[in-house]
PDB file of C-alpha atoms and ligand atoms in Angstrom:
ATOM      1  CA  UNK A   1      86.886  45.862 148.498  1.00 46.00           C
ATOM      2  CA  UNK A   2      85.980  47.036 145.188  1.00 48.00           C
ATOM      3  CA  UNK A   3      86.653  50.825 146.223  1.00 53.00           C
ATOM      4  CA  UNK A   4      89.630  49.719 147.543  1.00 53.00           C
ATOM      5  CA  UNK A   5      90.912  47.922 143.965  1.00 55.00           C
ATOM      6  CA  UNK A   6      89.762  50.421 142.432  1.00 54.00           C
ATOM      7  CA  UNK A   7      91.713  53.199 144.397  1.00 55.00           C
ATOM      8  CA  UNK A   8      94.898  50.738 143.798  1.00 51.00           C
ATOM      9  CA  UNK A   9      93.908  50.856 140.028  1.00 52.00           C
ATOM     10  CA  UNK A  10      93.796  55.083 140.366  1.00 52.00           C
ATOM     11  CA  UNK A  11      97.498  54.988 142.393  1.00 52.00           C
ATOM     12  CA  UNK A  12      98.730  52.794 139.166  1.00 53.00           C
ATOM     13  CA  UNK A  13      97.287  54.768 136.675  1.00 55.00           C
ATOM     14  CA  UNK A  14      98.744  57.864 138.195  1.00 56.00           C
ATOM     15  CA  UNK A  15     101.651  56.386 138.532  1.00 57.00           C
ATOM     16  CA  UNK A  16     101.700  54.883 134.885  1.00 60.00           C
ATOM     17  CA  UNK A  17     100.964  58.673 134.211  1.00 65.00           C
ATOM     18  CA  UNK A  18     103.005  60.415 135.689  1.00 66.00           C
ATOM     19  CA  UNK A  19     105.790  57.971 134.308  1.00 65.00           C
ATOM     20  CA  UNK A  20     105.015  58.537 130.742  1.00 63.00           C
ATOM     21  CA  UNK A  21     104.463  62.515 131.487  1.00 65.00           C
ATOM     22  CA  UNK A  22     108.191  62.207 132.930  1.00 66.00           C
ATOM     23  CA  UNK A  23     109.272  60.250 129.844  1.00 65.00           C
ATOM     24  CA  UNK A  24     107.885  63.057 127.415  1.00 62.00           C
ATOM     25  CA  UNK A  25     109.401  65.646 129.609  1.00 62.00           C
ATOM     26  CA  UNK A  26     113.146  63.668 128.708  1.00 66.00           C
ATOM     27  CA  UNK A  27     112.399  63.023 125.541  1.00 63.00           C
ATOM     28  CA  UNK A  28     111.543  66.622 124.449  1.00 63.00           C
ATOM     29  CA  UNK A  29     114.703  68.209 126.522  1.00 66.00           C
ATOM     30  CA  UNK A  30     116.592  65.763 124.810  1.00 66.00           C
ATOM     31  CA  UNK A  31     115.150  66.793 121.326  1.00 65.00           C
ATOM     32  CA  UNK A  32     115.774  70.132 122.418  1.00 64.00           C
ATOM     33  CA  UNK A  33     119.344  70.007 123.116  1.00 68.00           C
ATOM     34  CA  UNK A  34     120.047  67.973 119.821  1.00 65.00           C
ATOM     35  CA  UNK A  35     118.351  70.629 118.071  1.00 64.00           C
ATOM     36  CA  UNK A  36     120.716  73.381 119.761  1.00 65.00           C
ATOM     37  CA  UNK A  37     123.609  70.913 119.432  1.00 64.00           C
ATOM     38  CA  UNK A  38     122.657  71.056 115.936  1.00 63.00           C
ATOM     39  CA  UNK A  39     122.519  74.433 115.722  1.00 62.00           C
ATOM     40  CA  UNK A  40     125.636  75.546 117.306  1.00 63.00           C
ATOM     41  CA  UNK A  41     127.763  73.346 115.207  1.00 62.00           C
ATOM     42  CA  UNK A  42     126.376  75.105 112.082  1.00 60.00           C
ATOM     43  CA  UNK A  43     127.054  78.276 113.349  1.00 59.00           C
ATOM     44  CA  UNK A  44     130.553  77.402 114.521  1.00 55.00           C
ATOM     45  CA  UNK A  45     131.245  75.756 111.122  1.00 59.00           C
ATOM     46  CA  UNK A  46     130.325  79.026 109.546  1.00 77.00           C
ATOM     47  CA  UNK A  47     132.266  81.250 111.876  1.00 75.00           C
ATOM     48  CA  UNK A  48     136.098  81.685 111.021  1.00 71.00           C
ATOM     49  CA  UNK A  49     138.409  79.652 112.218  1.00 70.00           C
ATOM     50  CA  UNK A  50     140.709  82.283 112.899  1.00 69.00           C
ATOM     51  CA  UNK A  51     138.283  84.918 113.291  1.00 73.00           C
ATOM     52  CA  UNK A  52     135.385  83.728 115.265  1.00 73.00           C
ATOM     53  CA  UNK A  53     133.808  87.228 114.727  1.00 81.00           C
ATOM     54  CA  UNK A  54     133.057  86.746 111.035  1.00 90.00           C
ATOM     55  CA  UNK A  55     130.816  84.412 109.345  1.00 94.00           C
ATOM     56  CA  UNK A  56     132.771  82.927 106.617  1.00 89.00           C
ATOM     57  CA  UNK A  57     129.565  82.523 104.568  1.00 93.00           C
ATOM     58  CA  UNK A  58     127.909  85.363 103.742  1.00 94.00           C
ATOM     59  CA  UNK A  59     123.161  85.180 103.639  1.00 96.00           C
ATOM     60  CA  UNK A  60     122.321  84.080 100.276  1.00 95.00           C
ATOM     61  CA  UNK A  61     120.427  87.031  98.968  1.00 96.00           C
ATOM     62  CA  UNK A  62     118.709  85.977  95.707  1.00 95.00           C
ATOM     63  CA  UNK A  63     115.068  87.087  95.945  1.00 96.00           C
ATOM     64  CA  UNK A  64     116.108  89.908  98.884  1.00 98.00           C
ATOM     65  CA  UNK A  65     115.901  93.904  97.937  1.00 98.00           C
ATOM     66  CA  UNK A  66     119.453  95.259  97.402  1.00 98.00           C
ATOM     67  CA  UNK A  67     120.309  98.722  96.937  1.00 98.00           C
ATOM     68  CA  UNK A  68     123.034 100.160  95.310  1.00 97.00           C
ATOM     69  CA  UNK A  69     126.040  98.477  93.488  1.00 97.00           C
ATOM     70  CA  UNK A  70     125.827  95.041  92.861  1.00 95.00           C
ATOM     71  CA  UNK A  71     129.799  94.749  92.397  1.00 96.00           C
ATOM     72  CA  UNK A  72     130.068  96.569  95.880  1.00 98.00           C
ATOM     73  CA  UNK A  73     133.039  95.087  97.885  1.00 97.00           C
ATOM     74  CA  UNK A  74     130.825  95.843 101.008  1.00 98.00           C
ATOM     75  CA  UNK A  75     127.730  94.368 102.022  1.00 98.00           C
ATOM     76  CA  UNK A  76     125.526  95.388 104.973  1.00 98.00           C
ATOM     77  CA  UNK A  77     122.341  93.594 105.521  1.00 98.00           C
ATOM     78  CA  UNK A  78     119.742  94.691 108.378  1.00 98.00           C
ATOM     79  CA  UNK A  79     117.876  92.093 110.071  1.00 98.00           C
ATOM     80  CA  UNK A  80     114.936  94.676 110.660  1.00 98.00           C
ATOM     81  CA  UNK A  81     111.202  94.397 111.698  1.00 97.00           C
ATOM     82  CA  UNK A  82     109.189  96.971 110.738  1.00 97.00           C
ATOM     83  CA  UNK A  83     107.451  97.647 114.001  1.00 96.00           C
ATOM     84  CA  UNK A  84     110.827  97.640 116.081  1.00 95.00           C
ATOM     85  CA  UNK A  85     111.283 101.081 117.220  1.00 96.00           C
ATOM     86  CA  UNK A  86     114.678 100.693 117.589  1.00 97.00           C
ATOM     87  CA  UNK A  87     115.005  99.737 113.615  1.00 97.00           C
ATOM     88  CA  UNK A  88     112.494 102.914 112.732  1.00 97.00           C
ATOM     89  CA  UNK A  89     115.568 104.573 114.559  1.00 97.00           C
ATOM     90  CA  UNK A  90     117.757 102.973 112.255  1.00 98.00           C
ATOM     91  CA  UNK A  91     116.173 103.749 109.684  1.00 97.00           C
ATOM     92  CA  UNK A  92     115.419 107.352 109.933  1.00 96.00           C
ATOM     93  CA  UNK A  93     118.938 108.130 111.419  1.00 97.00           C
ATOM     94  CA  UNK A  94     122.074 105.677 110.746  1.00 98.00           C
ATOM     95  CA  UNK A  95     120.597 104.635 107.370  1.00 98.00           C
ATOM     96  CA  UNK A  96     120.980 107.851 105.569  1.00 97.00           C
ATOM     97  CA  UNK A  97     124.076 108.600 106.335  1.00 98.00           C
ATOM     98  CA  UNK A  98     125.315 105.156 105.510  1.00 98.00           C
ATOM     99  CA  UNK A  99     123.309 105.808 101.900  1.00 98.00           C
ATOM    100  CA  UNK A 100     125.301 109.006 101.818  1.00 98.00           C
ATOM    101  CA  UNK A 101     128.883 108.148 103.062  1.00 98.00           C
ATOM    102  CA  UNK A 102     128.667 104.255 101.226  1.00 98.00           C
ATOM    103  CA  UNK A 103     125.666 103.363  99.363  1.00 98.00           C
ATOM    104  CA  UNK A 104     125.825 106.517  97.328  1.00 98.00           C
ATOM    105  CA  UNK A 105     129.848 105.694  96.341  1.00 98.00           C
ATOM    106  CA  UNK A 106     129.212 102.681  95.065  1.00 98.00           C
ATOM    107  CA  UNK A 107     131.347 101.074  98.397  1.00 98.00           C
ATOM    108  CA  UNK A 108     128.382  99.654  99.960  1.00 98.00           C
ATOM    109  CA  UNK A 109     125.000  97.456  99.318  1.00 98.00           C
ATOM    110  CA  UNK A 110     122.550  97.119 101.211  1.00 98.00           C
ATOM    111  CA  UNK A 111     120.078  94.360 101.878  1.00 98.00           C
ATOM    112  CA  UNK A 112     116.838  94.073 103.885  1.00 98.00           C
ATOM    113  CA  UNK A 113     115.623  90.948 105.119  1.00 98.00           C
ATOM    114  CA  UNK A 114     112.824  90.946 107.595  1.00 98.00           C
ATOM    115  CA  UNK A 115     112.405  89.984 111.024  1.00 98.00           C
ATOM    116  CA  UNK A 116     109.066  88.616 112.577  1.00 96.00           C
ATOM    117  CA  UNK A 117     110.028  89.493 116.217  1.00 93.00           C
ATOM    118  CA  UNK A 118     106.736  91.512 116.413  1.00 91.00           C
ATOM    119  CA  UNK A 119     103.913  88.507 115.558  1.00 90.00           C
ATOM    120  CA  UNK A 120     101.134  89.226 113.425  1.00 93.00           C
ATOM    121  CA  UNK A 121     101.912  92.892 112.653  1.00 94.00           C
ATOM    122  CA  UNK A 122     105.230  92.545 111.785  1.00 96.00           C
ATOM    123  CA  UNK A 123     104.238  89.365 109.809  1.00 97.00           C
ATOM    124  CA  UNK A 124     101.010  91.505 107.937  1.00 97.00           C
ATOM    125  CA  UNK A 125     103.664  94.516 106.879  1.00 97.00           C
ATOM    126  CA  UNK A 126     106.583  91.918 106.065  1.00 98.00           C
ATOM    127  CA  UNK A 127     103.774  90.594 103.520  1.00 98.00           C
ATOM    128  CA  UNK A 128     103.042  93.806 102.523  1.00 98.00           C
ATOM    129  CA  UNK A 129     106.342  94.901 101.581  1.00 98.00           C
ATOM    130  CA  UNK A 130     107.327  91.921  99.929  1.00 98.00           C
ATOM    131  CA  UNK A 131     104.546  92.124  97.822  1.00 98.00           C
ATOM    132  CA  UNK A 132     105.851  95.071  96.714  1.00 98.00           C
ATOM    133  CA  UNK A 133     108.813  93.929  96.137  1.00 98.00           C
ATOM    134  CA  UNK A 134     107.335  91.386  93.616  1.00 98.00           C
ATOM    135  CA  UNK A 135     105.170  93.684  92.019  1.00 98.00           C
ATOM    136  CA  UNK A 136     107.574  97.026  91.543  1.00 98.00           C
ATOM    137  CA  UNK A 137     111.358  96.417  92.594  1.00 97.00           C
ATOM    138  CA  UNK A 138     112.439 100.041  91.563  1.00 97.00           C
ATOM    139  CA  UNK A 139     110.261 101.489  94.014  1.00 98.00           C
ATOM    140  CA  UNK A 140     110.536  99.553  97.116  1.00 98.00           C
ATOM    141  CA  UNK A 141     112.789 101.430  99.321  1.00 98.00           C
ATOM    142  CA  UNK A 142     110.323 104.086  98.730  1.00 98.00           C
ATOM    143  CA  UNK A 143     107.418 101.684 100.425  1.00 98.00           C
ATOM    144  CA  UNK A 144     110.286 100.735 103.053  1.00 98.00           C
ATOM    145  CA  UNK A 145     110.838 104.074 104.296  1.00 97.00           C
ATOM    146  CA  UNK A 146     107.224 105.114 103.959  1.00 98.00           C
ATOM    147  CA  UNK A 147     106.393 102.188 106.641  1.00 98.00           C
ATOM    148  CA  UNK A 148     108.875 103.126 109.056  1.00 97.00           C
ATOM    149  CA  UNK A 149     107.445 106.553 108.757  1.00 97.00           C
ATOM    150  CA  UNK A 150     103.830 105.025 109.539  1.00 96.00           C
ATOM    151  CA  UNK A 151     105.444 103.098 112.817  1.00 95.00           C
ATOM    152  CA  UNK A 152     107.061 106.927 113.844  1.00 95.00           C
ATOM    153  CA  UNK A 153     103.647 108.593 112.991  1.00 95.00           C
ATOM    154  CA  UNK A 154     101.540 105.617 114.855  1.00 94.00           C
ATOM    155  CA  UNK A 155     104.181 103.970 117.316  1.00 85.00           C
ATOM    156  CA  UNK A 156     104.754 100.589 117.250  1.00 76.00           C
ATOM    157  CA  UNK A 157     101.591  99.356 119.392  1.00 82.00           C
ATOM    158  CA  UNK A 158     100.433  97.866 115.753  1.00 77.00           C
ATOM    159  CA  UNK A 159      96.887  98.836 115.765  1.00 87.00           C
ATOM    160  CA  UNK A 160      97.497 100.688 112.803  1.00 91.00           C
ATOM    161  CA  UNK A 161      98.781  98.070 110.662  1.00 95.00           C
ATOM    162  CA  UNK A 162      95.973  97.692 108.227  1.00 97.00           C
ATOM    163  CA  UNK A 163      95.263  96.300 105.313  1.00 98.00           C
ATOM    164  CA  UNK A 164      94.048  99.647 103.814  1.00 98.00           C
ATOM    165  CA  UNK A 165      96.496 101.275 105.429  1.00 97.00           C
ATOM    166  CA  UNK A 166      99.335  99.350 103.610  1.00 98.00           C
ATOM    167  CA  UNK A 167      96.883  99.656 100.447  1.00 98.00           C
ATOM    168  CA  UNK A 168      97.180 103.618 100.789  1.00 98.00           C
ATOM    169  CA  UNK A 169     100.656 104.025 101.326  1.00 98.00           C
ATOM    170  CA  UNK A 170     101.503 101.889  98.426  1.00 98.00           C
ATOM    171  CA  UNK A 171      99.140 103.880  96.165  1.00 98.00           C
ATOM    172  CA  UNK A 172     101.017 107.124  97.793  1.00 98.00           C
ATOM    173  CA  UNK A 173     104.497 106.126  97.472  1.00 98.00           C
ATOM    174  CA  UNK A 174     104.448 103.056  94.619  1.00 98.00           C
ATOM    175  CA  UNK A 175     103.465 104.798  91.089  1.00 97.00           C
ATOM    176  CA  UNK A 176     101.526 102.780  88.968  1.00 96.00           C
ATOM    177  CA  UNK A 177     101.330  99.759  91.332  1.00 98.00           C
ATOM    178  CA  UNK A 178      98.329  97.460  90.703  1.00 98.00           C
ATOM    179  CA  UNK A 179      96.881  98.175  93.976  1.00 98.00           C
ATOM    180  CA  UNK A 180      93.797  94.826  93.754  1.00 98.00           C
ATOM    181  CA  UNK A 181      96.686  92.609  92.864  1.00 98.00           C
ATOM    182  CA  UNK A 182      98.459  93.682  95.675  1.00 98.00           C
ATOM    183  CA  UNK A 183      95.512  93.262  98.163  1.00 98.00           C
ATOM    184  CA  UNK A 184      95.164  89.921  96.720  1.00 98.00           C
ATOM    185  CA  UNK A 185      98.445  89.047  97.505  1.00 98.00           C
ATOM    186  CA  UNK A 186      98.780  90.965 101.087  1.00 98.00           C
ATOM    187  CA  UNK A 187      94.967  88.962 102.038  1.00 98.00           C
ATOM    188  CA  UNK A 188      96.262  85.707 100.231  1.00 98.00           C
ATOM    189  CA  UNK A 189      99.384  85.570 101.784  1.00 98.00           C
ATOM    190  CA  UNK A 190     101.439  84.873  98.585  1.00 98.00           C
ATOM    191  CA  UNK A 191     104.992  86.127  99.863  1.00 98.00           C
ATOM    192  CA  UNK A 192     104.876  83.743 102.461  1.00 98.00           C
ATOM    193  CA  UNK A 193     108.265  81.502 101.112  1.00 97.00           C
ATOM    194  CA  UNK A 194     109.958  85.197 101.140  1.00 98.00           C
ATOM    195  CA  UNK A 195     109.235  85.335 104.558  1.00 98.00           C
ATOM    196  CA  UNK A 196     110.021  81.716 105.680  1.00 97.00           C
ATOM    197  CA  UNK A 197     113.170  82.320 103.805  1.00 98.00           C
ATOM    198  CA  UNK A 198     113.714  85.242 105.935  1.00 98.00           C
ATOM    199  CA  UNK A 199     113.208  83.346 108.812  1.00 97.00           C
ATOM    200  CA  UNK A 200     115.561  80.588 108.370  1.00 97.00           C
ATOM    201  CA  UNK A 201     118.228  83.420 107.738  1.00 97.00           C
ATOM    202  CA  UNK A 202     117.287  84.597 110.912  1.00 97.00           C
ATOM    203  CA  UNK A 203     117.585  81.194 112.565  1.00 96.00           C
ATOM    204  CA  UNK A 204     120.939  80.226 110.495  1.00 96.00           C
ATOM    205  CA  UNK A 205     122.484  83.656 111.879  1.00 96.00           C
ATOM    206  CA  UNK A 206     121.526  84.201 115.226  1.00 94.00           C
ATOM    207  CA  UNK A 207     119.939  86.967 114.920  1.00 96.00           C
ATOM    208  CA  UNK A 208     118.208  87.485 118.045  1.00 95.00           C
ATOM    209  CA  UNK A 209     117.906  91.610 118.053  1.00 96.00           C
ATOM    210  CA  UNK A 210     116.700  94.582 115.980  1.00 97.00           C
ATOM    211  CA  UNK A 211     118.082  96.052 114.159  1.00 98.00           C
ATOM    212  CA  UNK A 212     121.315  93.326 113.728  1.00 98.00           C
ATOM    213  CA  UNK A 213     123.703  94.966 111.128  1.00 98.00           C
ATOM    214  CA  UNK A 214     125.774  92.621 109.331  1.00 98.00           C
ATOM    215  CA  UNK A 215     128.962  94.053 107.400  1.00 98.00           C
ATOM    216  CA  UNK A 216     130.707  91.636 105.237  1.00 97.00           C
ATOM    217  CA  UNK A 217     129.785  89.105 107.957  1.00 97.00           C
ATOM    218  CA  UNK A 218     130.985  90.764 110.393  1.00 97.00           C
ATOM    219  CA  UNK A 219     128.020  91.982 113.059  1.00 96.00           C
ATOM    220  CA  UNK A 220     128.639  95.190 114.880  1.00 96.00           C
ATOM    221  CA  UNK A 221     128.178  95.085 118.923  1.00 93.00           C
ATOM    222  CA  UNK A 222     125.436  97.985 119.113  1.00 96.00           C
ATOM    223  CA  UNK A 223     123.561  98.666 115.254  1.00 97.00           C
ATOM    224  CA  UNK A 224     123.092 102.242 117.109  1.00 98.00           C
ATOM    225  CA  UNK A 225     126.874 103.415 117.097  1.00 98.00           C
ATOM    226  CA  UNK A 226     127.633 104.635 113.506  1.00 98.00           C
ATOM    227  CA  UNK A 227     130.793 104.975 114.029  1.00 98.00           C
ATOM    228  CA  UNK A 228     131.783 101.518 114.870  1.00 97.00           C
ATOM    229  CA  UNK A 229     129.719 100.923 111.383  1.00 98.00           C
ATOM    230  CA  UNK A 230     132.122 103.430 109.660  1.00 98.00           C
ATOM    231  CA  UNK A 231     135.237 101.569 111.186  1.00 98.00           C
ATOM    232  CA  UNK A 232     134.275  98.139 110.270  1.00 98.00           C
ATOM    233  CA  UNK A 233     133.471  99.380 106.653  1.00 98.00           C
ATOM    234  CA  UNK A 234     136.628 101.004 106.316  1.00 98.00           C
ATOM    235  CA  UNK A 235     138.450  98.577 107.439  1.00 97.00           C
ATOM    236  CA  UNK A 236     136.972  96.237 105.103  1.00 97.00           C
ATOM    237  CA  UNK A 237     137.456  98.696 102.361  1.00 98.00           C
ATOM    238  CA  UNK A 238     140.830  98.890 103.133  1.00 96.00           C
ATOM    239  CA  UNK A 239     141.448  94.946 103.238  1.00 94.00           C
ATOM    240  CA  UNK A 240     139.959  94.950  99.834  1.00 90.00           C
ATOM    241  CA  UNK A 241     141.958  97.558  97.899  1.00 89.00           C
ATOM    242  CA  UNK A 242     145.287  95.677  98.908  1.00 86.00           C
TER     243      UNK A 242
HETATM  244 CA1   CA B 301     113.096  89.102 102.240  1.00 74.44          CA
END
């Protein structure tokens, strides 16, 4: 008898169980599709109405390296990750001939903002280069290139990604950088707010590949064809001189 309530307890307790385990299952879909609701009505207020292929508001980039002229009536950003080997790609062979054909004019800037697609390396590096950033401003892009040189040299498995390694390559390509204040910062973390600031651009935007290209808003279908780039910039330049 008393095996028998008690079974009867079990079957109710299972059930009571399985009822509330059913009732967080709703309850987190349903926070999940408020949350995209949410979403997608910020990015559709920020598209154009009459040109869903532009973002009408361009990233905020206070606090983000920009290269070239500030007055520029083109902007590009990458969305890159340091230890995407598409973006070392990007790097090493659409980026200098957009520096060359654009950057170089004073027609273009260009912006980085980081992307943690990669986890803890990507995350280690971003700090890294940040922290740079912070410390000596004129000489990042030097530090940027040098670490998507390191990925090409070491392939983007990660192992690689130490702290001494980032130490040495800012002592190599950073003069005069203060290279125990930087390995405070890397170890402490201290760019972290850069990063989570890159993140919710990442989240506000969509970005959901690397490299994404963004040209006055406007995002390229593949980051790889330059001369889609060149088209969009021109077109843009041309829209502006009238
Ligand atoms: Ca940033």
């Amino acid at each position: 008898m008393a095996s028998k309530q008690s079974q009867k307890r079990k079957r109710s307790n299972n059930q009571n169980n399985s009822g509330m385990r059913l009732l967080i299952f709703i309850t987190i879909g349903l926070i999940g599709l408020a949350a995209l609701l949410v979403a997608l009505n910020a990015m559709k207020d920020n598209r154009e109405a009459n040109n869903p292929d532009r973002f009408a508001e361009l990233p905020k980039l206070e606090g983000q390296p920009v290269l070239g002229n500030s007055d520029a009536p083109v902007t590009l950003i990458e969305f890159g990750d340091y230890m995407c080997p598409t973006c070392m790609v990007w790097d090493e062979t659409i980026y200098p001939q957009l520096y060359d054909d654009y950057v170089s004019t004073g027609d273009v800037q260009f912006a980085f903002v980081n992307v943690l697609f990669h986890g803890e390396q990507s995350q280690l590096i971003s700090l890294a280069s940040e922290s740079v950033f912070a410390q000596a401003p004129e000489h990042f892009w030097e530090y940027h290139d040098a670490l998507f040189d390191a990925q090409a040299q070491h392939g983007h498995a990660g192992e690689w990604v130490t702290v001494d390694l980032l130490l040495a390559l800012a002592e190599e390509h950073v003069p005069g950088i203060d290279l125990a204040q930087l390995e405070e910062d890397i170890v402490n973390q201290t760019a972290m707010p850069e990063l989570v600031t890159d993140m919710n651009l990442v989240n506000e935007y969509d970005v959901r590949m690397t490299p994404t290209v963004m040209i006055n808003g406007i995002v390229p279908k593949n980051p790889m064809d330059y001369a889609e780039i060149k088209r969009i910039i021109d077109r843009e330049l041309e829209a502006e001189s009238q």
